[in-house]
Structures are given as structure tokens and as C-alpha cells.
PDB file of C-alpha atoms and ligand atoms in Angstrom:
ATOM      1  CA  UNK A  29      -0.282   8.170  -6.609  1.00 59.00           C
ATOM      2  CA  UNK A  30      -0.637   8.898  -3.048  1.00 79.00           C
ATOM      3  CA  UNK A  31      -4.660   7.774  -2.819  1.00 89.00           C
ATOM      4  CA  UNK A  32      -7.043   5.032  -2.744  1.00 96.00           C
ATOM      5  CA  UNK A  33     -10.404   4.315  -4.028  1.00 97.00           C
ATOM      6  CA  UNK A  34     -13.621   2.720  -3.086  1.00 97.00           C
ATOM      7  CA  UNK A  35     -16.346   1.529  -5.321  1.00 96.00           C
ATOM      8  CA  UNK A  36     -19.836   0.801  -3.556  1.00 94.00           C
ATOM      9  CA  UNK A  37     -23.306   0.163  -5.876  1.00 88.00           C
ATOM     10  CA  UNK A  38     -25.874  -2.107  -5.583  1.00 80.00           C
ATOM     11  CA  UNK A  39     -25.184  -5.557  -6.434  1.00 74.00           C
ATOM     12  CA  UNK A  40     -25.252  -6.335 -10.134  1.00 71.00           C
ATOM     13  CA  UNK A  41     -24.644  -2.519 -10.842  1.00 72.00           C
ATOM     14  CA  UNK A  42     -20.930  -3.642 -12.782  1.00 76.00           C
ATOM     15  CA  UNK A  43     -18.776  -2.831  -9.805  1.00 81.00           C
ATOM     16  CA  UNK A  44     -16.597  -5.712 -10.192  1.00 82.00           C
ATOM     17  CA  UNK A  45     -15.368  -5.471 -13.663  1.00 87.00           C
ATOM     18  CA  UNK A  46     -14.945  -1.931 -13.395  1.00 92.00           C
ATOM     19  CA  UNK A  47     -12.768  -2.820 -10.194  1.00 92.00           C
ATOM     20  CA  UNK A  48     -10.810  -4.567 -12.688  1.00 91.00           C
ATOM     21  CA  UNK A  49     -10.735  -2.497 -15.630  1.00 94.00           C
ATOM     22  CA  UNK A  50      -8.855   0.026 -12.946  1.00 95.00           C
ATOM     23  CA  UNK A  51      -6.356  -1.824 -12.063  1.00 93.00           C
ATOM     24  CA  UNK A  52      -5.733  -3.583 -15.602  1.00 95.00           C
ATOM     25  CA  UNK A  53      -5.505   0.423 -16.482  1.00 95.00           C
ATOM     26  CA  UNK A  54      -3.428   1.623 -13.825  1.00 95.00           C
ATOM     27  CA  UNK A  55      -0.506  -0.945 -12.990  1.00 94.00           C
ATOM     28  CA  UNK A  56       0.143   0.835  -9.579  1.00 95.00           C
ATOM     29  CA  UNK A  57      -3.403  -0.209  -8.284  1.00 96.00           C
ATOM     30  CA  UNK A  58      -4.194  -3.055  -6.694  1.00 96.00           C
ATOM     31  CA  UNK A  59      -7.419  -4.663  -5.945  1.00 95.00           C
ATOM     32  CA  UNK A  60      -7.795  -5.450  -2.466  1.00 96.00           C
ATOM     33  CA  UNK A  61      -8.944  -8.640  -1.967  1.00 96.00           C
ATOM     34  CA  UNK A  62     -11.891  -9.524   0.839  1.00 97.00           C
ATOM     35  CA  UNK A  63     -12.306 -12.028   3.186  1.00 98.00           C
ATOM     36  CA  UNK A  64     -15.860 -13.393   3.228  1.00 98.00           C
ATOM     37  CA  UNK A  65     -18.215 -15.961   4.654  1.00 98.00           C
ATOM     38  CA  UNK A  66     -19.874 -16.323   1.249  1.00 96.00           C
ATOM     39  CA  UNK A  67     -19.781 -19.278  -0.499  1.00 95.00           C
ATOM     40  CA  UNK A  68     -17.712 -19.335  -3.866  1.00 96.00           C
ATOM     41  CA  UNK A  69     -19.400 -19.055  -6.696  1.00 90.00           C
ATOM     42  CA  UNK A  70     -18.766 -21.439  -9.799  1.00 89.00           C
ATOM     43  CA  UNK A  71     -16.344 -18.899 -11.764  1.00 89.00           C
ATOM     44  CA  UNK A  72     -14.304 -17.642  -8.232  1.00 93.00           C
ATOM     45  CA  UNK A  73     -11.172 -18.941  -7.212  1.00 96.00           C
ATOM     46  CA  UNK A  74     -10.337 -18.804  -3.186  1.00 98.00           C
ATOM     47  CA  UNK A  75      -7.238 -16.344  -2.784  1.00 96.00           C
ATOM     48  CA  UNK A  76      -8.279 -14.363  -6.328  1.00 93.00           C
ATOM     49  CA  UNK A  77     -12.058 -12.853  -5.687  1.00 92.00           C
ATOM     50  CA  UNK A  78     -11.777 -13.473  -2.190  1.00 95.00           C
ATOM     51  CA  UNK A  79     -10.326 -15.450   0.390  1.00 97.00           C
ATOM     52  CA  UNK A  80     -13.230 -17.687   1.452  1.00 98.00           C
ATOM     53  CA  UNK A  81     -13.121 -18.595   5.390  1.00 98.00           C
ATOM     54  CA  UNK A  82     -16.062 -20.264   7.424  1.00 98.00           C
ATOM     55  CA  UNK A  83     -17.792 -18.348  10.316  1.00 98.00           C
ATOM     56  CA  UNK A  84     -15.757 -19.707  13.048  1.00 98.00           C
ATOM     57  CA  UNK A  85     -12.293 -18.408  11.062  1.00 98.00           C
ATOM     58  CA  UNK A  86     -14.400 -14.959  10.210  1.00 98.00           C
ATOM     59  CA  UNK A  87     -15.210 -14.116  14.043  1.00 98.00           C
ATOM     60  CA  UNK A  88     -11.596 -15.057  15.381  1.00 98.00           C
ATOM     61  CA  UNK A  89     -10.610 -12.644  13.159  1.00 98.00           C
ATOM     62  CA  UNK A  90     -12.613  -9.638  13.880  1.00 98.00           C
ATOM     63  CA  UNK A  91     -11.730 -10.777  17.485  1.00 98.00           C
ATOM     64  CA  UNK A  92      -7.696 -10.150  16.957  1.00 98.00           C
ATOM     65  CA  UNK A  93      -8.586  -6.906  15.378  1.00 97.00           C
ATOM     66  CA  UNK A  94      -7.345  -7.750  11.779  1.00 98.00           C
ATOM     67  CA  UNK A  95      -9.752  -5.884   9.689  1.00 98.00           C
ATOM     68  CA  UNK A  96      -9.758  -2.404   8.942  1.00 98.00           C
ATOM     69  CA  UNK A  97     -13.732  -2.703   8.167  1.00 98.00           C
ATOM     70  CA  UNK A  98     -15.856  -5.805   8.064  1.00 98.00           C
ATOM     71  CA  UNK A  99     -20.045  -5.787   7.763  1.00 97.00           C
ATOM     72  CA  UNK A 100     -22.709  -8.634   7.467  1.00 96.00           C
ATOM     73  CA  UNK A 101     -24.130  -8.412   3.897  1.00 91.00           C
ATOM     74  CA  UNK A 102     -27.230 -10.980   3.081  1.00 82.00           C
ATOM     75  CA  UNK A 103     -26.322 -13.228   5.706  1.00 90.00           C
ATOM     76  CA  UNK A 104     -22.506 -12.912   5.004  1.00 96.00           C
ATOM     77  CA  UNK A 105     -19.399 -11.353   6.673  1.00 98.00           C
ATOM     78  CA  UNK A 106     -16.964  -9.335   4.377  1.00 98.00           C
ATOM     79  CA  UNK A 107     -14.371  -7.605   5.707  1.00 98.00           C
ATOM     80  CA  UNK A 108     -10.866  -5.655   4.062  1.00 98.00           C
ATOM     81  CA  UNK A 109      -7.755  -7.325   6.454  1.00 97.00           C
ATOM     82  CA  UNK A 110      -5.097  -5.091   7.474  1.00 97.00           C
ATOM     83  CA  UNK A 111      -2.389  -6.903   6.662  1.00 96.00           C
ATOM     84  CA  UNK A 112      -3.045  -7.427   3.334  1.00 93.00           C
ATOM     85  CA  UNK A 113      -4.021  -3.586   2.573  1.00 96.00           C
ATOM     86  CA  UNK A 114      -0.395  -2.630   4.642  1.00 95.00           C
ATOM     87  CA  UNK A 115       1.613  -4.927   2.525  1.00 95.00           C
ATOM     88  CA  UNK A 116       0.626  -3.890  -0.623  1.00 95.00           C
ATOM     89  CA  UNK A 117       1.069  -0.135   0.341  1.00 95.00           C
ATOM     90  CA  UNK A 118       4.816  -0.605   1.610  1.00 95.00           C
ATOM     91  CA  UNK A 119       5.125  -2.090  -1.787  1.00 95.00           C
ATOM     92  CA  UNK A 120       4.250   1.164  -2.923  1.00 94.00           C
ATOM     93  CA  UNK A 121       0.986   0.482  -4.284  1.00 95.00           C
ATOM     94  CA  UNK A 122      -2.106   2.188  -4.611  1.00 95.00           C
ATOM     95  CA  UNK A 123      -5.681   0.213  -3.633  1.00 97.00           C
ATOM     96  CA  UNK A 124      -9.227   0.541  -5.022  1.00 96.00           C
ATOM     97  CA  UNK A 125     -11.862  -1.394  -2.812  1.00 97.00           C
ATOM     98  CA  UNK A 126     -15.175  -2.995  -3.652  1.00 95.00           C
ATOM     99  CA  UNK A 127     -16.945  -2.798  -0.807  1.00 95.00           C
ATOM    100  CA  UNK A 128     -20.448  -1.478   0.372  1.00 94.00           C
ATOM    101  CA  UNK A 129     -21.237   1.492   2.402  1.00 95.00           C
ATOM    102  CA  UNK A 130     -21.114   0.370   5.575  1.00 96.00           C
ATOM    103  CA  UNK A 131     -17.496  -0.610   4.841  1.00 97.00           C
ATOM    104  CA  UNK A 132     -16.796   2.940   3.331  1.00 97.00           C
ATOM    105  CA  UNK A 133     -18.144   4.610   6.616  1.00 97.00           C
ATOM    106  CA  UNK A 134     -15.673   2.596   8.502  1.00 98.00           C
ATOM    107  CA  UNK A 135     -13.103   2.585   5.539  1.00 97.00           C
ATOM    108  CA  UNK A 136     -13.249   6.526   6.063  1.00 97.00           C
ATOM    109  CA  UNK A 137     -12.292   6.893   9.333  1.00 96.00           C
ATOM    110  CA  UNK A 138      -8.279   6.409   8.212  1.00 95.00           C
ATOM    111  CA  UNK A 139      -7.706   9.349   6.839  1.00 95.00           C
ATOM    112  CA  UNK A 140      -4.447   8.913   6.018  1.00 93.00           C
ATOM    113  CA  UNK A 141      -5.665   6.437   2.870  1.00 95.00           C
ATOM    114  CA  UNK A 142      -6.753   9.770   1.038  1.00 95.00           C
ATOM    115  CA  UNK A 143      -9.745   7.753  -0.046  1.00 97.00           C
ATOM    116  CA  UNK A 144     -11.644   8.728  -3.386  1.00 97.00           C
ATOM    117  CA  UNK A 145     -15.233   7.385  -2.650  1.00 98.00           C
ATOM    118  CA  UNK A 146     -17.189   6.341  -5.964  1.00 97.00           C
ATOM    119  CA  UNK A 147     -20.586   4.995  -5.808  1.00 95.00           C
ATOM    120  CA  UNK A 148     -21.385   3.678  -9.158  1.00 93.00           C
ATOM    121  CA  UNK A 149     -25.648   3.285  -9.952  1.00 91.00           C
ATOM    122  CA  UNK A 150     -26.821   1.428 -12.271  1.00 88.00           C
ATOM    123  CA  UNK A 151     -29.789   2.762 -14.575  1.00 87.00           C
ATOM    124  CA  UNK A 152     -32.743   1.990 -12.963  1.00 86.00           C
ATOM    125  CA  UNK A 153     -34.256  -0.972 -11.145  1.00 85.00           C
ATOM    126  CA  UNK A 154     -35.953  -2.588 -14.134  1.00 88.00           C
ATOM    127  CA  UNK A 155     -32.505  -2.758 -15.800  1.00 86.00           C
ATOM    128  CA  UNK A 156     -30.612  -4.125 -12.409  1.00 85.00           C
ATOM    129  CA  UNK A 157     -33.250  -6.944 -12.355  1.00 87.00           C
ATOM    130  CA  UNK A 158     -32.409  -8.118 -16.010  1.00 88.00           C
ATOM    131  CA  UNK A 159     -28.124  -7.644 -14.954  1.00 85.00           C
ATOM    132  CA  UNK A 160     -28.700  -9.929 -11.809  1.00 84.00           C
ATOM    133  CA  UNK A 161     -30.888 -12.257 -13.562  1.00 86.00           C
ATOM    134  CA  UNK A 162     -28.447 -12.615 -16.773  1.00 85.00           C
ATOM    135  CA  UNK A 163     -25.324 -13.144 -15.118  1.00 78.00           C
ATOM    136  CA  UNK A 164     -26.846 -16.049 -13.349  1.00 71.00           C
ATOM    137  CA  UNK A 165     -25.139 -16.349 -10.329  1.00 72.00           C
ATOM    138  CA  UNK A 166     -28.021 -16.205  -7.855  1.00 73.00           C
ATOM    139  CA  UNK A 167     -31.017 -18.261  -7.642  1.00 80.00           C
ATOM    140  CA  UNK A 168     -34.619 -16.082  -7.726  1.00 83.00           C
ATOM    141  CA  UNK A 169     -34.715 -16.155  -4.193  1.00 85.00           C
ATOM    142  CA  UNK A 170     -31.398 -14.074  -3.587  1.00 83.00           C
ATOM    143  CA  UNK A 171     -31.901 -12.135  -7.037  1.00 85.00           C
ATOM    144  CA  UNK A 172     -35.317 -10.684  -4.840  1.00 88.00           C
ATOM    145  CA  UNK A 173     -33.085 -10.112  -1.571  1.00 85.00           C
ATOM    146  CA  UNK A 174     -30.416  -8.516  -3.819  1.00 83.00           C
ATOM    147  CA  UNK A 175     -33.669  -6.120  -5.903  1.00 87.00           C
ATOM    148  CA  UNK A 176     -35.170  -5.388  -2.093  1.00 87.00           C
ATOM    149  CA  UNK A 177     -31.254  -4.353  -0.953  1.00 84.00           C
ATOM    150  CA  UNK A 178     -31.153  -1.968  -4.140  1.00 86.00           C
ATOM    151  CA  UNK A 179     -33.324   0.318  -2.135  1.00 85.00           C
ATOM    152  CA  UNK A 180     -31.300   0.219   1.110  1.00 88.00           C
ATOM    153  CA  UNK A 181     -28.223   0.941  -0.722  1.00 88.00           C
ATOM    154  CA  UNK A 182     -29.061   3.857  -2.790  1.00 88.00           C
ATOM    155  CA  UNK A 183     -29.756   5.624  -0.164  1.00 91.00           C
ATOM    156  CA  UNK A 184     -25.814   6.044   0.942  1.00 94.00           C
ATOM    157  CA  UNK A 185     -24.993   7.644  -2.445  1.00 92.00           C
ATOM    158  CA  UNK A 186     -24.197  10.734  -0.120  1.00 92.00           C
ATOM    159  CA  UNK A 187     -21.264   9.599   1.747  1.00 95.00           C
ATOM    160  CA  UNK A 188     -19.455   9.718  -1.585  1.00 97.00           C
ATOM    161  CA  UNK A 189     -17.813  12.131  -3.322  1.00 97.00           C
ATOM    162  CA  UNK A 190     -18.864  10.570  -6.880  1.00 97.00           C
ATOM    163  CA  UNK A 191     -21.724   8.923  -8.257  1.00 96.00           C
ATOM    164  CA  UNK A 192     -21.666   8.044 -11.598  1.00 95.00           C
ATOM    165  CA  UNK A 193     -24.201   5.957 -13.295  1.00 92.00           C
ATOM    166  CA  UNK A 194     -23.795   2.921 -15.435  1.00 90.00           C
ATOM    167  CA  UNK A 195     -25.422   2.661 -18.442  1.00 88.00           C
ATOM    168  CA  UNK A 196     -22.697   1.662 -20.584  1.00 90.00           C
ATOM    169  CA  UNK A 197     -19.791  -0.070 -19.226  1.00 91.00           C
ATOM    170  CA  UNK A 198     -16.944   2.174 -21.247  1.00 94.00           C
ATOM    171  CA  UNK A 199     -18.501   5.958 -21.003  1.00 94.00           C
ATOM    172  CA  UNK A 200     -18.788   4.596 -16.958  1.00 94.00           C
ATOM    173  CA  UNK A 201     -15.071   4.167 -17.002  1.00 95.00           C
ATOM    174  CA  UNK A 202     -14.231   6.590 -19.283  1.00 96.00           C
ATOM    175  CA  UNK A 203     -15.701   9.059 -16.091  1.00 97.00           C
ATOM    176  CA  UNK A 204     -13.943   7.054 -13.544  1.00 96.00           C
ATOM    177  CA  UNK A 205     -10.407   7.614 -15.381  1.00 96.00           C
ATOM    178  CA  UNK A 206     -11.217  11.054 -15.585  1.00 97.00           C
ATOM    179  CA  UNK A 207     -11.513  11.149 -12.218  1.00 96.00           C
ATOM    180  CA  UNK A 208      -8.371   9.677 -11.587  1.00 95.00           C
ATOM    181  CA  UNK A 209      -6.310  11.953 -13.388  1.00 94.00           C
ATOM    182  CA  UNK A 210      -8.159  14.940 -11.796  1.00 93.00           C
ATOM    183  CA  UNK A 211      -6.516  13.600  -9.244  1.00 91.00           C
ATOM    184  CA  UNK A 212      -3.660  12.622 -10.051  1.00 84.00           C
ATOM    185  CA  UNK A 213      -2.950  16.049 -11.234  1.00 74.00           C
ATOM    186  CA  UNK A 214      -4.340  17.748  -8.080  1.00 72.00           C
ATOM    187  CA  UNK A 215      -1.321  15.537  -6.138  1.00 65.00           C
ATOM    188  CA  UNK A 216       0.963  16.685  -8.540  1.00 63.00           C
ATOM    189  CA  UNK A 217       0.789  20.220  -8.067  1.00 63.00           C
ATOM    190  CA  UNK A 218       1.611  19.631  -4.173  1.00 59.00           C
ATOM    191  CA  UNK A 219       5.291  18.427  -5.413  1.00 55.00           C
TER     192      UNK A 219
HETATM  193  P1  5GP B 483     -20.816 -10.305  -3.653  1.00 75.33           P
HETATM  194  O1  5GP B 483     -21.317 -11.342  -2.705  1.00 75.33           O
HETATM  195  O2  5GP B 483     -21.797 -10.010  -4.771  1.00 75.33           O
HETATM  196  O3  5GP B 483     -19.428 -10.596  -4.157  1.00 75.33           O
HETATM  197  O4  5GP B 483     -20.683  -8.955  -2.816  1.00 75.33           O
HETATM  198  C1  5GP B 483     -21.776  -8.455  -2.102  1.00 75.33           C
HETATM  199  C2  5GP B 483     -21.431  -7.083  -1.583  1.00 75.33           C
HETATM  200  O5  5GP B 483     -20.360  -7.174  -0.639  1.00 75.33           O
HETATM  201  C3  5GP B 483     -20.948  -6.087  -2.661  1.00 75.33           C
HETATM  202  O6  5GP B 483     -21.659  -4.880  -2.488  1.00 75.33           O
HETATM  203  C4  5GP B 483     -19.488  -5.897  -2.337  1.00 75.33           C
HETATM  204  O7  5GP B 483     -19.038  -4.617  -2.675  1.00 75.33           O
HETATM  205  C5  5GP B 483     -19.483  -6.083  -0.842  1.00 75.33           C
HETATM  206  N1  5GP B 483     -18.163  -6.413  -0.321  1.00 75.33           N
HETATM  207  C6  5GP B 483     -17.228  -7.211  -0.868  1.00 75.33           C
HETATM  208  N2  5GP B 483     -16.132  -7.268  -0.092  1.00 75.33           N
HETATM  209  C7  5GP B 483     -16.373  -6.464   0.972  1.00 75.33           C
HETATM  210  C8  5GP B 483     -15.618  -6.092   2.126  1.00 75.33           C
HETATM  211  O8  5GP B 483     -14.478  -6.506   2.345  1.00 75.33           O
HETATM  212  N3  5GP B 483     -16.222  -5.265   3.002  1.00 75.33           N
HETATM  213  C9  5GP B 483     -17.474  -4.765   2.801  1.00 75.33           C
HETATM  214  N4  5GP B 483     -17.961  -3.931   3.712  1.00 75.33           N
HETATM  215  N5  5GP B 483     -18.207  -5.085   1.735  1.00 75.33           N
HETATM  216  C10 5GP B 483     -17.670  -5.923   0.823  1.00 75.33           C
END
């Protein structure tokens, strides 16, 4: 298709399984996967959600240049490598990235990855709380840091160029995939 996407929001906001209803949608989109100082949690698998590294491994790289963007979230590095972004577009794919908006500010300065920037919100705060608490992932202590975040993050929603809000996982696609075949059709009619 000739683009990419990013998806930034909040923690908890649904990011993730949109990232992956998009690319179980669209064949020809791959998710890029992170590196990241964070520890795994119980359901993620190390190559899969992310390729887990320790500090040490996390610096060297940033050192040898290999990531495109990388940014300390709660404590943690994350960071989109080149190489792996590079080898999936010679194999003529198309990327969506879940990453925040320090990583999109970065992400942005290639312009040649015609990036579509979607920040997805969810509700309200009330309703974040009972997401983060209900997947149970965190303990209390980071489901706080991740509520007390919330209100750093929103403020970025204007280095997008959509925000669409979550309150119900399929209408929130259902306005992502329209904005993917807006354009799609708008690269179309440069052929
Ligand atoms: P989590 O620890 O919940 O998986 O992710 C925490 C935050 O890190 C999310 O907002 C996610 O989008 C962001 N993130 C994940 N990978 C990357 C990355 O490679 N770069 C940046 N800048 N942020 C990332």
C-alpha cells in the first residue's frame, strides 16, 4: 500500500489488539515488533510481543545506531530496530507500530514511511482504571503510575492526524479500516 501506521494511547486504552486486528485484516501489514527492557509478562512470548533484552544489550544498541526511535517508558527502554522494519519492507510489506508519542515524534522524522499517525483514547479515566485493573497484568502500584501517565499522554493527541476514541472495540476498528481505505484509495489515484 505504499504507507505505514502508528498507534499511540494511553496504556490499557486497547491499542494492542487493535494492532492485531489490523494486521489479521490486512495480510500486507505487519506488526513491528519492539525491543524492550520490560520484563515479560505471563501471556508474552520473547521474539512475538517483543524481543526482551536486559539494559546492558538495550544501550549497546542505541550505541551502534540500530533503532529508528527508542524512549524510556515507566522505567523501561522500547525502541523500533531498523533492521527489522527494513526487512520486512523489502519484503514488500506494509508496518503499523505501537508505540508512544515520543516514538512517533522521532518515528516522523522519515518521511519516506508515509506514516498515518492514529492516537486511539479510551473513554474516560474512570473507564481506563477498570481496563488496567481487569486485564490484570500490573500490580496497583504500576496500575497508579500507568492512571498518573494517562494525563501526560493525552496531551500529544495533536501530533496525530487521527484520534479516535474507544468505546467499543469493533465501531473503533470499524473507523480505523475506514481510514485505511481512504487511503488506500487516495494512493490509488496517483497510479
Ligand atoms: P507495554 O509495556 O504496556 O507493552 O507498553 C508500554 C508503552 O510502550 C505503550 O504505550 C507502547 O505503545 C509503548 N511502546 C511499545 N513499543 C515501543 C517502541 O518500540 N517504541 C516506543 N517509543 N514505544 C513503545
Amino acid at each position: 500500500m505504499g504507507f505505514n501506521i502508528v498507534l499511540s494511547s494511553p496504556s490499557g486504552a486497547g491499542k494492542t489488539t487493535i494492532t492485531k486486528k489490523i494486521s489479521q485484516k490486512y495480510p500486507n501489514i505487519k506488526i513491528s515488533i519492539s525491543h524492550t527492557t520490560r520484563k515479560p509478562r505471563p501471556n508474552e512470548i520473547d521474539g512475538v510481543d517483543y524481543h526482551f533484552v536486559n539494559k546492558d544489550k538495550f544501550e549497546s544498541l542505541i550505541k551502534e545506531n540500530s533503532f529508528f526511535e527508542h524512549a524510556k517508558i515507566f522505567d523501561n527502554y522500547y525502541g523500533t530496530s531498523k533492521k527489522s522494519v527494513n526487512k520486512l519492507h523489502e519484503e514488500n510489506y506494509d508496518v503499523v507500530f505501537d508505540i508512544d508519542w515520543q516514538g512517533t515524534k522521532q518515528l516522523s522524522n522519515y518521511k519516506e514511511l508515509n506514516l498515518i499517525k492514529i492516537f486511539i483514547l479510551p473513554p474516560d479515566k474512570k473507564e481506563l482504571k477498570k481496563r488496567l485493573i481487569n486485564r490484570n497484568q500490573d500490580n496497583n502500584q504500576t496500575v497508579e503510575k500507568r492512571l498518573k501517565q494517562y494525563e501526560n499522554d493525552i496531551q500529544h493527541w495533536f501530533d496525530y492526524d487521527y484520534v479516535v476514541i474507544n468505546n467499543d472495540l469493533e465501531s473503533c476498528f470499524s473507523q480505523i479500516e475506514k481510514i485505511i481505505e481512504s487511503h488506500k484509495k487516495e494512493k490509488m489515484s496517483f497510479i
